[in-house]
Coordinates of C-alpha atoms and ligand atoms in Angstrom, one line a residue:
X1 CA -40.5 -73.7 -51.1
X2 CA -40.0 -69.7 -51.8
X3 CA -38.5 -67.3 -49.5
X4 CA -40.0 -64.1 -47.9
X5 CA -38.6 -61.4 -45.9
X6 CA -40.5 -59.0 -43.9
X7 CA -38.2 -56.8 -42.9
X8 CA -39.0 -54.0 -41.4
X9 CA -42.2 -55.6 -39.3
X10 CA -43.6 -52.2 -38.6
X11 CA -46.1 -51.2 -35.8
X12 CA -44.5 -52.5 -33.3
X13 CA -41.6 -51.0 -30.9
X14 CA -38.2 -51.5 -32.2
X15 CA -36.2 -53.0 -35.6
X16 CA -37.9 -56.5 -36.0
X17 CA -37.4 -58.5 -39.1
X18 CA -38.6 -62.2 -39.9
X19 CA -37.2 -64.7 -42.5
X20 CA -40.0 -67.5 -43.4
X21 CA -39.8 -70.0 -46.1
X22 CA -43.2 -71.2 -47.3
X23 CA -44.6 -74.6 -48.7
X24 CA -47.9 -75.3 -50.1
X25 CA -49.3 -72.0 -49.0
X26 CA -48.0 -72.6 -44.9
X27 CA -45.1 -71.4 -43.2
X28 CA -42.7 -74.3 -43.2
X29 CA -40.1 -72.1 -40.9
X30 CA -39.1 -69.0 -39.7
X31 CA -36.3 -66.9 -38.2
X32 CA -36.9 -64.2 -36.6
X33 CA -34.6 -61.1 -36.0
X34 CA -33.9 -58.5 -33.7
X35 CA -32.0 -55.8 -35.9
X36 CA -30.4 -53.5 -33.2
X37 CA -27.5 -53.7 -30.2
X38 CA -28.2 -51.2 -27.3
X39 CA -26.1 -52.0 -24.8
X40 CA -27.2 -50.7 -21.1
X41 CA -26.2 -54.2 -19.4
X42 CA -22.6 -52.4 -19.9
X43 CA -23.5 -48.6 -19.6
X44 CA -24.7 -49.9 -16.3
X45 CA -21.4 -51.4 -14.8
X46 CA -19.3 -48.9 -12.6
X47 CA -22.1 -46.7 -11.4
X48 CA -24.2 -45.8 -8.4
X49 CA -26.3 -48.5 -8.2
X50 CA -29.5 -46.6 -7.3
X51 CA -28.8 -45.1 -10.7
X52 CA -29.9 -48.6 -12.5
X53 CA -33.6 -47.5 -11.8
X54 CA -33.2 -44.8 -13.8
X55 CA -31.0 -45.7 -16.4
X56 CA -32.7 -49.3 -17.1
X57 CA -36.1 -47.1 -17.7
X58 CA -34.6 -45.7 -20.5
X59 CA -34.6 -49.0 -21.9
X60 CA -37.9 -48.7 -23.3
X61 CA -40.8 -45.5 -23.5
X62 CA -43.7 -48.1 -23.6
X63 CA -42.5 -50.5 -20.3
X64 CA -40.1 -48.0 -18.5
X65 CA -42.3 -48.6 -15.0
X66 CA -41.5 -52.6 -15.1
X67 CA -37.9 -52.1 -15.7
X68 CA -37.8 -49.5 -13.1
X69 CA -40.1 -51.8 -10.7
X70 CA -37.6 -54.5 -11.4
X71 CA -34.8 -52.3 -10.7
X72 CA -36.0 -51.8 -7.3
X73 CA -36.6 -55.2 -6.1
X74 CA -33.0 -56.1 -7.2
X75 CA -31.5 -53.7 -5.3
X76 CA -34.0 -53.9 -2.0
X77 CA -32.8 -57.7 -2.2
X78 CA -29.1 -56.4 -2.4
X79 CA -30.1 -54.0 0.2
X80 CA -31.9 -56.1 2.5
X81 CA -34.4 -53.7 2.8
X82 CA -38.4 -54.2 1.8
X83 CA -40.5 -51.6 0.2
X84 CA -42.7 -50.4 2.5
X85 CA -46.6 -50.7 2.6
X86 CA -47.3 -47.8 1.1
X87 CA -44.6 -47.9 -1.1
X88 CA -46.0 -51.3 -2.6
X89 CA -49.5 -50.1 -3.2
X90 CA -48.3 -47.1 -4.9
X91 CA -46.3 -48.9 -6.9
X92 CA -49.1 -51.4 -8.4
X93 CA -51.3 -48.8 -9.3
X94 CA -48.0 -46.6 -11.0
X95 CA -47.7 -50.0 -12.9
X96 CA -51.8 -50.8 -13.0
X97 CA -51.6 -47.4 -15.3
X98 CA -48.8 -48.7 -17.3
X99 CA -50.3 -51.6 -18.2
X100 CA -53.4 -50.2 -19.3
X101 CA -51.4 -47.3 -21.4
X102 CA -49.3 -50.4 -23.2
X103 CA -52.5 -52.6 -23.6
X104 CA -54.6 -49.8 -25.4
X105 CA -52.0 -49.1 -27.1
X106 CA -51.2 -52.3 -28.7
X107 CA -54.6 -53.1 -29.5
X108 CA -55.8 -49.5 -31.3
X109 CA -52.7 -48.3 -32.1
X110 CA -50.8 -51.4 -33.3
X111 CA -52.4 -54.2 -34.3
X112 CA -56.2 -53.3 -35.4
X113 CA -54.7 -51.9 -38.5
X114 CA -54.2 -55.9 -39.3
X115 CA -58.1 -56.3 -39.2
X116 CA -59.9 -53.4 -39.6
X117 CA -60.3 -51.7 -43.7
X118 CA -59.1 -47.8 -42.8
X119 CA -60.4 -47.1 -46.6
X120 CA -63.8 -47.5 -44.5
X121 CA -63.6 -44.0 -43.1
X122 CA -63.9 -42.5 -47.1
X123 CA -67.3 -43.7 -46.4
X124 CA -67.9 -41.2 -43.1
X125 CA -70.8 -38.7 -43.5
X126 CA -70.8 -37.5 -40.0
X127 CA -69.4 -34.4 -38.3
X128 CA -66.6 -35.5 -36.1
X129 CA -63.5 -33.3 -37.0
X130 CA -61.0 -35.9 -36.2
X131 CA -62.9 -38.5 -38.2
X132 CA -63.2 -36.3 -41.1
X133 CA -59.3 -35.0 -41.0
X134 CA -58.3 -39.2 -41.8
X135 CA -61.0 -39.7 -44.3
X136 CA -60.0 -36.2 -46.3
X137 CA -56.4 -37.5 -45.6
X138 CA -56.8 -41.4 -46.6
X139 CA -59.0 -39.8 -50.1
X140 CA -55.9 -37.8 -50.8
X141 CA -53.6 -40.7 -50.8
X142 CA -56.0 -42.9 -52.8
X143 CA -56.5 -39.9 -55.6
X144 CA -52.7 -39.2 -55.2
X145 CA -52.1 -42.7 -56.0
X146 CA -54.9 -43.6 -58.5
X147 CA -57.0 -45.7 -56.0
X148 CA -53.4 -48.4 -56.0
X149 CA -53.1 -48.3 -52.2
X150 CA -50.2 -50.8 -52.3
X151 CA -48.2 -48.7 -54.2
X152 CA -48.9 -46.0 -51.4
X153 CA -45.1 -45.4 -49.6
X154 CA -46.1 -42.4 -47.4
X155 CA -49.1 -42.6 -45.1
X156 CA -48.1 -43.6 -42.3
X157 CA -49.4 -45.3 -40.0
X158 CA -52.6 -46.6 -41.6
X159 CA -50.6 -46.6 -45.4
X160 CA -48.8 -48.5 -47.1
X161 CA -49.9 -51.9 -46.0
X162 CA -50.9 -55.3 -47.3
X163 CA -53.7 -55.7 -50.0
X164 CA -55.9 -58.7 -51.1
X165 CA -59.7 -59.5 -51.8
X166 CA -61.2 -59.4 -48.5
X167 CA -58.5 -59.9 -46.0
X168 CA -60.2 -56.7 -43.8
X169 CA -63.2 -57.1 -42.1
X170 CA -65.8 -56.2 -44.3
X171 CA -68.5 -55.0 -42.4
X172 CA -68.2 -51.1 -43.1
X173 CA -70.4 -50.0 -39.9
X174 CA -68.2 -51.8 -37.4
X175 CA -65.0 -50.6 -39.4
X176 CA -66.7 -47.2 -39.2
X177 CA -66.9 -47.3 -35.4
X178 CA -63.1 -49.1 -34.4
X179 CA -62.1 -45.9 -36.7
X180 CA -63.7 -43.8 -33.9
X181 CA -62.4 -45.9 -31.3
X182 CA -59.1 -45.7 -32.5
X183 CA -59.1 -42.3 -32.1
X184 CA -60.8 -42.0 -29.2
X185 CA -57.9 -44.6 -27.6
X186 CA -55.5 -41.5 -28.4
X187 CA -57.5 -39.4 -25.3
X188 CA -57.5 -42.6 -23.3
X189 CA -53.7 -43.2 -23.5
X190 CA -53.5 -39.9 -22.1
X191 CA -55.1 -40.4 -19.3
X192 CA -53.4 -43.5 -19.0
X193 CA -49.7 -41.3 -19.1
X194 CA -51.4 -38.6 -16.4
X195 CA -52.2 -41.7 -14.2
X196 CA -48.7 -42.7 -14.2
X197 CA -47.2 -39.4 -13.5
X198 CA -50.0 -39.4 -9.9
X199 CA -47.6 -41.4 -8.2
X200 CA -44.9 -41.7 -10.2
X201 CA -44.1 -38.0 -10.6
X202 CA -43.4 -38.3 -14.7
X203 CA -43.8 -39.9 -17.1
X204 CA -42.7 -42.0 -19.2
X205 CA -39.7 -42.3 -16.9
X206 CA -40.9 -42.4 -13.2
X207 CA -38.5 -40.5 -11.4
X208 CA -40.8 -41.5 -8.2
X209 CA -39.8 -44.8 -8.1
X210 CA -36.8 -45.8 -5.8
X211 CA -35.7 -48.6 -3.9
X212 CA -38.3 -49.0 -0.3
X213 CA -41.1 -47.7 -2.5
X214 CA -41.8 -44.1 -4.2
X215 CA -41.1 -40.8 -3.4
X216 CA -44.7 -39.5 -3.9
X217 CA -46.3 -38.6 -0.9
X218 CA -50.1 -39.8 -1.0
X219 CA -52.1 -36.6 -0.6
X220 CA -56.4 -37.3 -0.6
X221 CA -56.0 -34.4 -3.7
X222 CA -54.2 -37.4 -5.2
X223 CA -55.7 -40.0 -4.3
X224 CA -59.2 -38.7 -5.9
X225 CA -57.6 -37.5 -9.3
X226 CA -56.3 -40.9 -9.8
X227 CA -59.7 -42.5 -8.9
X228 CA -61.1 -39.6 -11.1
X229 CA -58.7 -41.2 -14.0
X230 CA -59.2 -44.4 -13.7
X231 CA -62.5 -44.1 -13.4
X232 CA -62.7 -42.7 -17.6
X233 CA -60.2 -45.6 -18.5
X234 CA -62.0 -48.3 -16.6
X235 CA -65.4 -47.0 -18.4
X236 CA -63.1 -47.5 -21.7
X237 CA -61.8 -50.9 -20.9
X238 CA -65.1 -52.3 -20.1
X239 CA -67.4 -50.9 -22.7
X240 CA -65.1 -50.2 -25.7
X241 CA -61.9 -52.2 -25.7
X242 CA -63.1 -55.7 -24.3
X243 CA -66.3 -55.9 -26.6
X244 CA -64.1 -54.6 -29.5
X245 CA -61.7 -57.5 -29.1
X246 CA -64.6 -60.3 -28.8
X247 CA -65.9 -59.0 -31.8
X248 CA -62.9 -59.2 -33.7
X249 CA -62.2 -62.2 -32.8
X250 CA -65.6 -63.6 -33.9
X251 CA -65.2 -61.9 -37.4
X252 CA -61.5 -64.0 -37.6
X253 CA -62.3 -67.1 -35.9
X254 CA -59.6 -68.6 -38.0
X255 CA -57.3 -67.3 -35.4
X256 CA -58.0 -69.1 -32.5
X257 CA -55.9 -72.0 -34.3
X258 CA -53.5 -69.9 -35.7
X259 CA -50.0 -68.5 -34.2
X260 CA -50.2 -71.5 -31.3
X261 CA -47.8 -72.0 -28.8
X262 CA -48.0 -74.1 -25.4
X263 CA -45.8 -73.6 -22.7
X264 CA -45.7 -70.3 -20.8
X265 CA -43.9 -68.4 -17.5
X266 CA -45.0 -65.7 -15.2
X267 CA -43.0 -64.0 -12.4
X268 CA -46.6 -63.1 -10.9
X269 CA -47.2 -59.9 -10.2
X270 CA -49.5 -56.5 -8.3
X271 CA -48.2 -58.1 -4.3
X272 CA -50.2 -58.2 -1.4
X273 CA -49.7 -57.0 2.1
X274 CA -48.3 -61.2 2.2
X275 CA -46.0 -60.8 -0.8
X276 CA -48.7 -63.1 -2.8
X277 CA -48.9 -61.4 -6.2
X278 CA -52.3 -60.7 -7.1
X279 CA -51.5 -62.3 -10.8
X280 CA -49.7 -65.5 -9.1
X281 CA -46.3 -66.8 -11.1
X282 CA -46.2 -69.9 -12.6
X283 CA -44.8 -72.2 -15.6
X284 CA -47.6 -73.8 -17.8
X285 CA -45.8 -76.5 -20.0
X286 CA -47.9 -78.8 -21.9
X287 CA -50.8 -77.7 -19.2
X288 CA -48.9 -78.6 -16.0
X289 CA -48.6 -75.9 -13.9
X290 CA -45.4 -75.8 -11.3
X291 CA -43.5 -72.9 -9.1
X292 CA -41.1 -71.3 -11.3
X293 CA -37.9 -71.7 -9.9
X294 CA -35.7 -68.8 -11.0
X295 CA -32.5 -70.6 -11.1
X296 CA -33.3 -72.7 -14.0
X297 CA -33.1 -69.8 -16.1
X298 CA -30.6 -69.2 -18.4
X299 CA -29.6 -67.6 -21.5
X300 CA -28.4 -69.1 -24.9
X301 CA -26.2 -67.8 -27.7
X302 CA -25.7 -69.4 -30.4
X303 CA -27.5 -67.8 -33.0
X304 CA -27.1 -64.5 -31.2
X305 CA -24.1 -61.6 -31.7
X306 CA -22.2 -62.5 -29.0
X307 CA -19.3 -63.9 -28.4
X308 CA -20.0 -64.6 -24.3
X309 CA -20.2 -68.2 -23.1
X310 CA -23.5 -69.4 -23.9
X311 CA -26.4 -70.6 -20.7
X312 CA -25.2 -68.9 -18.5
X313 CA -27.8 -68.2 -15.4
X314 CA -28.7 -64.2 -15.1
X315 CA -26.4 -63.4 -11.8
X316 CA -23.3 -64.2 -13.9
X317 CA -24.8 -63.3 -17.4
X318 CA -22.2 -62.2 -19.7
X319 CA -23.0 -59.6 -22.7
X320 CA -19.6 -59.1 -25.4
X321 CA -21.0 -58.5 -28.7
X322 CA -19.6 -59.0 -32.0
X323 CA -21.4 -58.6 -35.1
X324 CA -19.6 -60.8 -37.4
X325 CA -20.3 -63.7 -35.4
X326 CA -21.0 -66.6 -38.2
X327 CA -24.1 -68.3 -37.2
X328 CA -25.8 -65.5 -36.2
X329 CA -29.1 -64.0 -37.1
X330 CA -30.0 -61.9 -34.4
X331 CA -29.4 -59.5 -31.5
X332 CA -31.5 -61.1 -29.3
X333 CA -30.7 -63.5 -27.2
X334 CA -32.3 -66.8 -26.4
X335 CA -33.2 -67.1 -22.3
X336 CA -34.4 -70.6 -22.2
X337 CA -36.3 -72.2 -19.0
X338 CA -34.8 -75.8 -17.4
X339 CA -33.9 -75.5 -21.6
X340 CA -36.6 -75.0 -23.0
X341 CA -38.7 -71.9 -24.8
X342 CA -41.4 -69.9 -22.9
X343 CA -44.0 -67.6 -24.4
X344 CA -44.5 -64.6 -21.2
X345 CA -46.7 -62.2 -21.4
X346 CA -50.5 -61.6 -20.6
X347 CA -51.5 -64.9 -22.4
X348 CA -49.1 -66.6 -19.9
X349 CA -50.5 -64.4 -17.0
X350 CA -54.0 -65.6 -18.0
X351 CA -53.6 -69.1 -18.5
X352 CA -51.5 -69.6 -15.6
X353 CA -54.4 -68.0 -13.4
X354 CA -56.6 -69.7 -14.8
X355 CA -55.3 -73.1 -14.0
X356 CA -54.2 -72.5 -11.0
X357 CA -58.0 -71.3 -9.9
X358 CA -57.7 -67.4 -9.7
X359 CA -61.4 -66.5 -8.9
X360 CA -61.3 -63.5 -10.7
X361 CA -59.7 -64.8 -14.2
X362 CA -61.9 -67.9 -14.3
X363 CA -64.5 -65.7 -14.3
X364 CA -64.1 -63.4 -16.6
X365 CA -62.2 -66.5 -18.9
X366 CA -64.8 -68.7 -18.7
X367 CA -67.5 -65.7 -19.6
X368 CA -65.9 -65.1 -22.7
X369 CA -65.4 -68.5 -23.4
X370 CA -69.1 -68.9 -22.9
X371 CA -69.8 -65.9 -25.6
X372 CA -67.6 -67.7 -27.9
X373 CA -68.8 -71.3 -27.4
X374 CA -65.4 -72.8 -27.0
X375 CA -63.0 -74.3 -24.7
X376 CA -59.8 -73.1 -23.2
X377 CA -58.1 -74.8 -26.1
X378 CA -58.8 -72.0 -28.3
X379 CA -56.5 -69.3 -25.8
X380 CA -53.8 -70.7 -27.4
X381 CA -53.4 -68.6 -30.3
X382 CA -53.2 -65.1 -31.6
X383 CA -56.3 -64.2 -31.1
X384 CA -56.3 -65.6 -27.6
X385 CA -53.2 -63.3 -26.9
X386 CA -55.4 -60.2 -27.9
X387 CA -57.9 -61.0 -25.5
X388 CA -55.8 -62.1 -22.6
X389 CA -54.7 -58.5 -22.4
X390 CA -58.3 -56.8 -22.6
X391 CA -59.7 -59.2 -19.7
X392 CA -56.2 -58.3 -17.3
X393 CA -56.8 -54.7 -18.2
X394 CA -60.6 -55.3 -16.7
X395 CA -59.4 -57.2 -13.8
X396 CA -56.5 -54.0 -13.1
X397 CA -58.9 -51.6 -13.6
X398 CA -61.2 -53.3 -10.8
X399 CA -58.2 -53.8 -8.6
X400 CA -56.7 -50.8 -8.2
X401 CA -59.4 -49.6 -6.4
X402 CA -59.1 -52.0 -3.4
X403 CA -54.8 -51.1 -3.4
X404 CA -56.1 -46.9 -3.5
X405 CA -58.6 -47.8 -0.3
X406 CA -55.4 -49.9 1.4
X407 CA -53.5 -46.6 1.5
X408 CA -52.7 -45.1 4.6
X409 CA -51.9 -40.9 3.8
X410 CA -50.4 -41.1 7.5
X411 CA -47.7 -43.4 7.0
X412 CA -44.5 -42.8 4.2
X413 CA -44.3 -43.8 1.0
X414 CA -41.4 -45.5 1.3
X415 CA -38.7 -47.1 3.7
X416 CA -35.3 -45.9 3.8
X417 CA -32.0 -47.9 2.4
X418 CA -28.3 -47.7 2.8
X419 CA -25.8 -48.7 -0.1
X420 CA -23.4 -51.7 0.5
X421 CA -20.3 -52.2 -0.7
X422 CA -20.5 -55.7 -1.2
X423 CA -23.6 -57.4 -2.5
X424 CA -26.2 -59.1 -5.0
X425 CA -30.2 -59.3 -5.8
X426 CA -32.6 -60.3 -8.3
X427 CA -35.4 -58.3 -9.1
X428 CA -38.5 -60.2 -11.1
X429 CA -41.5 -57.9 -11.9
X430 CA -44.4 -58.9 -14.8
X431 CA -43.9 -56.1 -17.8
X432 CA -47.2 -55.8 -19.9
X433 CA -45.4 -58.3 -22.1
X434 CA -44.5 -60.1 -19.7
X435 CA -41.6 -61.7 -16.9
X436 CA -39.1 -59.6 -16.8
X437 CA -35.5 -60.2 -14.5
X438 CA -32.9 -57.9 -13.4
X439 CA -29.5 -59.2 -11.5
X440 CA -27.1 -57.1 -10.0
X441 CA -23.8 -57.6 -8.2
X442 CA -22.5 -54.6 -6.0
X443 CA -18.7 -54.3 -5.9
X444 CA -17.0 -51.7 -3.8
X445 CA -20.3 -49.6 -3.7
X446 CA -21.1 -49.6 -7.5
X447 CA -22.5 -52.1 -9.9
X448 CA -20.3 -54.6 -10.7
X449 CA -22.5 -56.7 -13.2
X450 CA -26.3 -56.2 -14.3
X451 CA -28.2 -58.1 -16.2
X452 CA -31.6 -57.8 -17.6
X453 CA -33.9 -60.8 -18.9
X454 CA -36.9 -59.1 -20.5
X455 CA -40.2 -60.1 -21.9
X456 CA -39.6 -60.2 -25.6
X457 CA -35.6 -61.6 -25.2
X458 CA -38.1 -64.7 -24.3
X459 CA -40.8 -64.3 -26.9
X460 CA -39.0 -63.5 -29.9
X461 CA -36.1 -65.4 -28.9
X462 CA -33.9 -67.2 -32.2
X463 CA -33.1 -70.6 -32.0
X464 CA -31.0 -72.2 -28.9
X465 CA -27.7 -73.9 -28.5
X466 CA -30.2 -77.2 -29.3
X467 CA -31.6 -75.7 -32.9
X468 CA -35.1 -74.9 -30.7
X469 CA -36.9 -72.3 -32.0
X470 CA -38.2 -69.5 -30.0
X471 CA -41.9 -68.7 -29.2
X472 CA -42.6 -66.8 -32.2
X473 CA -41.0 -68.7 -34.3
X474 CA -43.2 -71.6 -33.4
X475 CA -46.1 -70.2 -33.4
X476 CA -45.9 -68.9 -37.2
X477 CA -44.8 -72.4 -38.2
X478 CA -48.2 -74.3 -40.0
X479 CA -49.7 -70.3 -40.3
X480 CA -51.4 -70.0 -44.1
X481 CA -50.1 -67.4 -46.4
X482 CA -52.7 -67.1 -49.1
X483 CA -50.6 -64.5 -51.1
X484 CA -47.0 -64.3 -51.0
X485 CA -46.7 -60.6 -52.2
X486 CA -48.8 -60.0 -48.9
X487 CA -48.5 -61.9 -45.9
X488 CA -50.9 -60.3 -43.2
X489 CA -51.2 -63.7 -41.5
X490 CA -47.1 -63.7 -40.4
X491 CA -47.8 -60.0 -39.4
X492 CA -51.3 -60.8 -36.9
X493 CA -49.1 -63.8 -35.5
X494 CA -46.0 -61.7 -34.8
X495 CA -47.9 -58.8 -33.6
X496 CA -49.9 -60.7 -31.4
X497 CA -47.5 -61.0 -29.5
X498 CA -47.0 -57.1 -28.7
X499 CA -43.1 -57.6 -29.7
X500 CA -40.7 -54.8 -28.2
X501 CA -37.0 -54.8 -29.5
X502 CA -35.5 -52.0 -28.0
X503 CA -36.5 -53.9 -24.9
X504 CA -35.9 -57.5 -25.8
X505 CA -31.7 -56.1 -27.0
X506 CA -31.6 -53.5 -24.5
X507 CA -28.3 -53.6 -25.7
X508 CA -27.2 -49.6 -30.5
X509 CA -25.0 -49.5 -32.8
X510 CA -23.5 -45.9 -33.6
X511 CA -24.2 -46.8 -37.6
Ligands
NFE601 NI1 -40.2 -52.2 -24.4 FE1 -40.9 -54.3 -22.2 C1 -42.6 -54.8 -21.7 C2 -40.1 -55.0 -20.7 S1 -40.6 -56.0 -23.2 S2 -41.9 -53.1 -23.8 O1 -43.7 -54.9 -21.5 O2 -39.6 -55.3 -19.8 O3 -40.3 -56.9 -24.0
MG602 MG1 -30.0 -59.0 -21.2

């Protein structure tokens, strides 16, 4: 049994570190750790509380318009005062560009670097400037460093990073070409930010977005640049992004068994004129699908840094940290459903939809499924996770253009709300990684307590007051390290998930 420590896990958001002891060339177990306190659940207490929809976007720059979103609905419960029509289509397609921004992202920018050989591009011959500017750069490092590419500390993002015989994909032409798509995914994540700011006035914090809908008026000028937009991004999504992930998938097949976990949770998300989301919520354990029912949720502590009573539910969360806490490995804490771990995100979206018949997902599911000549067994894994965001950001892409024909340019954007003085809410939205809770209490007009349950509190959860492990944590148990000086198999697991930690603590140190 030897040790490793991957510490920092880099390309990803946020200070993420991961303890795994391995045995006959598998992960035997794991700890993972989020290395940062933030705070907001206390910067939060005392103030307006419209202000929490600003504040809580500041959480994070890549899922700012779910925590914002979230923020809303918490307080239009405390309110007792809907978002308008309007004000709800807006919204799903200020989030629709969100999601797409944060999808592209994770796949180009994040994790293809775990797959796909970057040396390939000293093999470019064609004209492209921005092609040309990484290969001259990547053959400056290599003759800086002799050709030792491990021993490469600048370089970022593309080097340092693991080395091995064959553990990129090999196949120079296609390496060549995700290169190009790489950078092409730059231009395409700007879009993604220009849709945002349509209807959400800026970005990345949406100052548009306020409890009874959005503050943007819906001009026709508006309503065709964002068509205009999404139009370049869907074109993206369809013939770039969800081909590249099938094919990457079919070069690591390996990892349709690897970085498995079973049960999942969505808040659903994207409502109708009904309040039916258009992704529906759900909890998928051991392939049962239920109703979530929110008040089984609560959060654990034990292995966390704090010192405040452990499972308690959300509405009467509790957040007094204290870094010295014995026991403790991480900042995160570990929110546990009826007691038990859930993985949320887009795999948990999908699957959920999926069982419960969504027209739309089975579809597009079973198609790729069909391509791949498997069953639904194989979702469950890392590379199941990669492609359960590509086919949602196919499905959003498509959607947002029935929510931008719903909109009516003679009615308001938004419904108007008075402040309490007494008061609570809840506010569940679906994050591009997944559910994500606010509470708030009002006392005497301001905000007594808030408390924020976010998508990668749940995924990269520690263990719980029972010793369980958390979703990532599972899922890298039985995962093969074939060399111990350079384990890219941990890495594709963990990053499959699309970790956040400045999200998932949303709670920093000074130091
Ligand atoms: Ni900082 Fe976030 C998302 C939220 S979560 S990215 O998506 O909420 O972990
Ligand atoms: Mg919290």
């Amino acid at each position: 049994m030897s040790k490793i420590i991957i510490d920092p896990i880099t390309r990803i958001e946020g200070h993420l570190s991961v303890e795994l002891e391995v045995s006959g060339g598998k992960v035997a177990d794991a700890r993972i750790r989020g290395d940062m306190f933030r705070g907001f659940e206390k910067i939060l207490v005392g103030r307006n509380p419209v202000d929490a929809v600003q504040i809580t976007q500041r959480i994070c720059g890549v899922c700012p318009i779910s925590h914002g979103i979230a923020s809303c609905r918490c307080l239009e419960d405390a309110f007792k005062n809907p978002v308008n029509k309007n004000g709800r289509l807006l919204r799903n397609l200020v989030l629709t560009a969100n999601f797409l921004q944060s999808h592209i992202l994770h796949f180009y920018h994040l994790a293809a670097l775990d797959y796909v050989d970057i040396t390939a591009v000293t093999k470019y011959t064609g004209m492209d400037p921005k092609l040309n500017h990484i290969k001259n750069w990547v053959l400056n490092e290599m003759e800086t460093k002799k050709g030792r590419l491990d021993q490469v500390t600048t370089g970022a993002p593309f080097l340092p990073r693991y080395e091995g015989e064959g553990i990129y994909i090999q196949d120079d032409a296609f390496n060549l070409e995700a290169i190009a798509h790489y950078v092409k995914a730059l231009d395409i994540r700007l879009k993604t930010h220009q849709l945002v700011a349509v209807f959400g006035g800026r970005v990345p914090h949406a100052i548009g977005l306020v409890p009874g809908g959005i503050t943007q008026v819906p001009t026709k000028e508006k309503i065709k640049l964002y068509q205009d937009t999404l139009e370049e991004v869907e074109h993206f999504v369809n013939q770039i992004y969800l081909p590249d992930i099938v094919a990457v998938a079919q070069m690591i097949p390996d990892y349709f068994k690897i970085g498995q976990f079973q049960d999942f949770l969505a808040y659903g998300e994207f409502p109708a004129e009904n309040g039916d989301p258009y992704f529906k919520s759900g909890v998928l354990e051991g392939g049962n699908l239920a109703n979530p029912e929110i008040n089984k949720i609560t959060e654990q502590v034990k292995y966390t840094r704090y010192v405040s009573p452990s499972n308690l539910h959300p509405s009467g969360g509790q957040t007094e940290a204290d870094p010295k806490k014995t026991q403790a490995y991480s900042w995160i804490k570990a929110p546990r459903y009826n007691g038990n771990p859930m993985e949320v995100g887009p795999l948990a979206r999908t699957l959920i939809n999926y069982h419960a018949g969504h027209a739309e997902v089975k579809q597009e599911v079973d198609g790729l499924l069909n391509k791949l000549n498997a069953d639904a067994s194989v979702l469950l894994s890392s590379n199941g996770r990669h492609a359960a965001r590509a086919i949602e950001s196919k499905l959003l892409c498509a959607r947002a253009k029935k929510w931008i024909s719903e909109i009516n340019i003679n009615e308001k954007p938004r419904s108007e709300y008075s402040i309490p003085s007494e008061g609570s809410g809840t506010g569940l939205a679906e994050a591009p990684r997944g559910a994500l809770g606010h509470w708030i209490t009002i006392d005497k007009g301001k905000i007594g307590r808030y408390q924020c349950v976010v998508p990668t509190t749940w995924n990269a959860s520690p263990r719980d007051d029972s010793d369980n492990k958390g979703p990532i944590e599972q899922a890298l148990i039985g995962t093969p390290v074939k060399d111990e000086n350079n384990p890219i198999e941990a890495t594709r697991v963990i990053r499959s998930f699309d970790p956040c930690i400045a999200c998932a603590v949303h709670a920093m140190r000074k130091k």
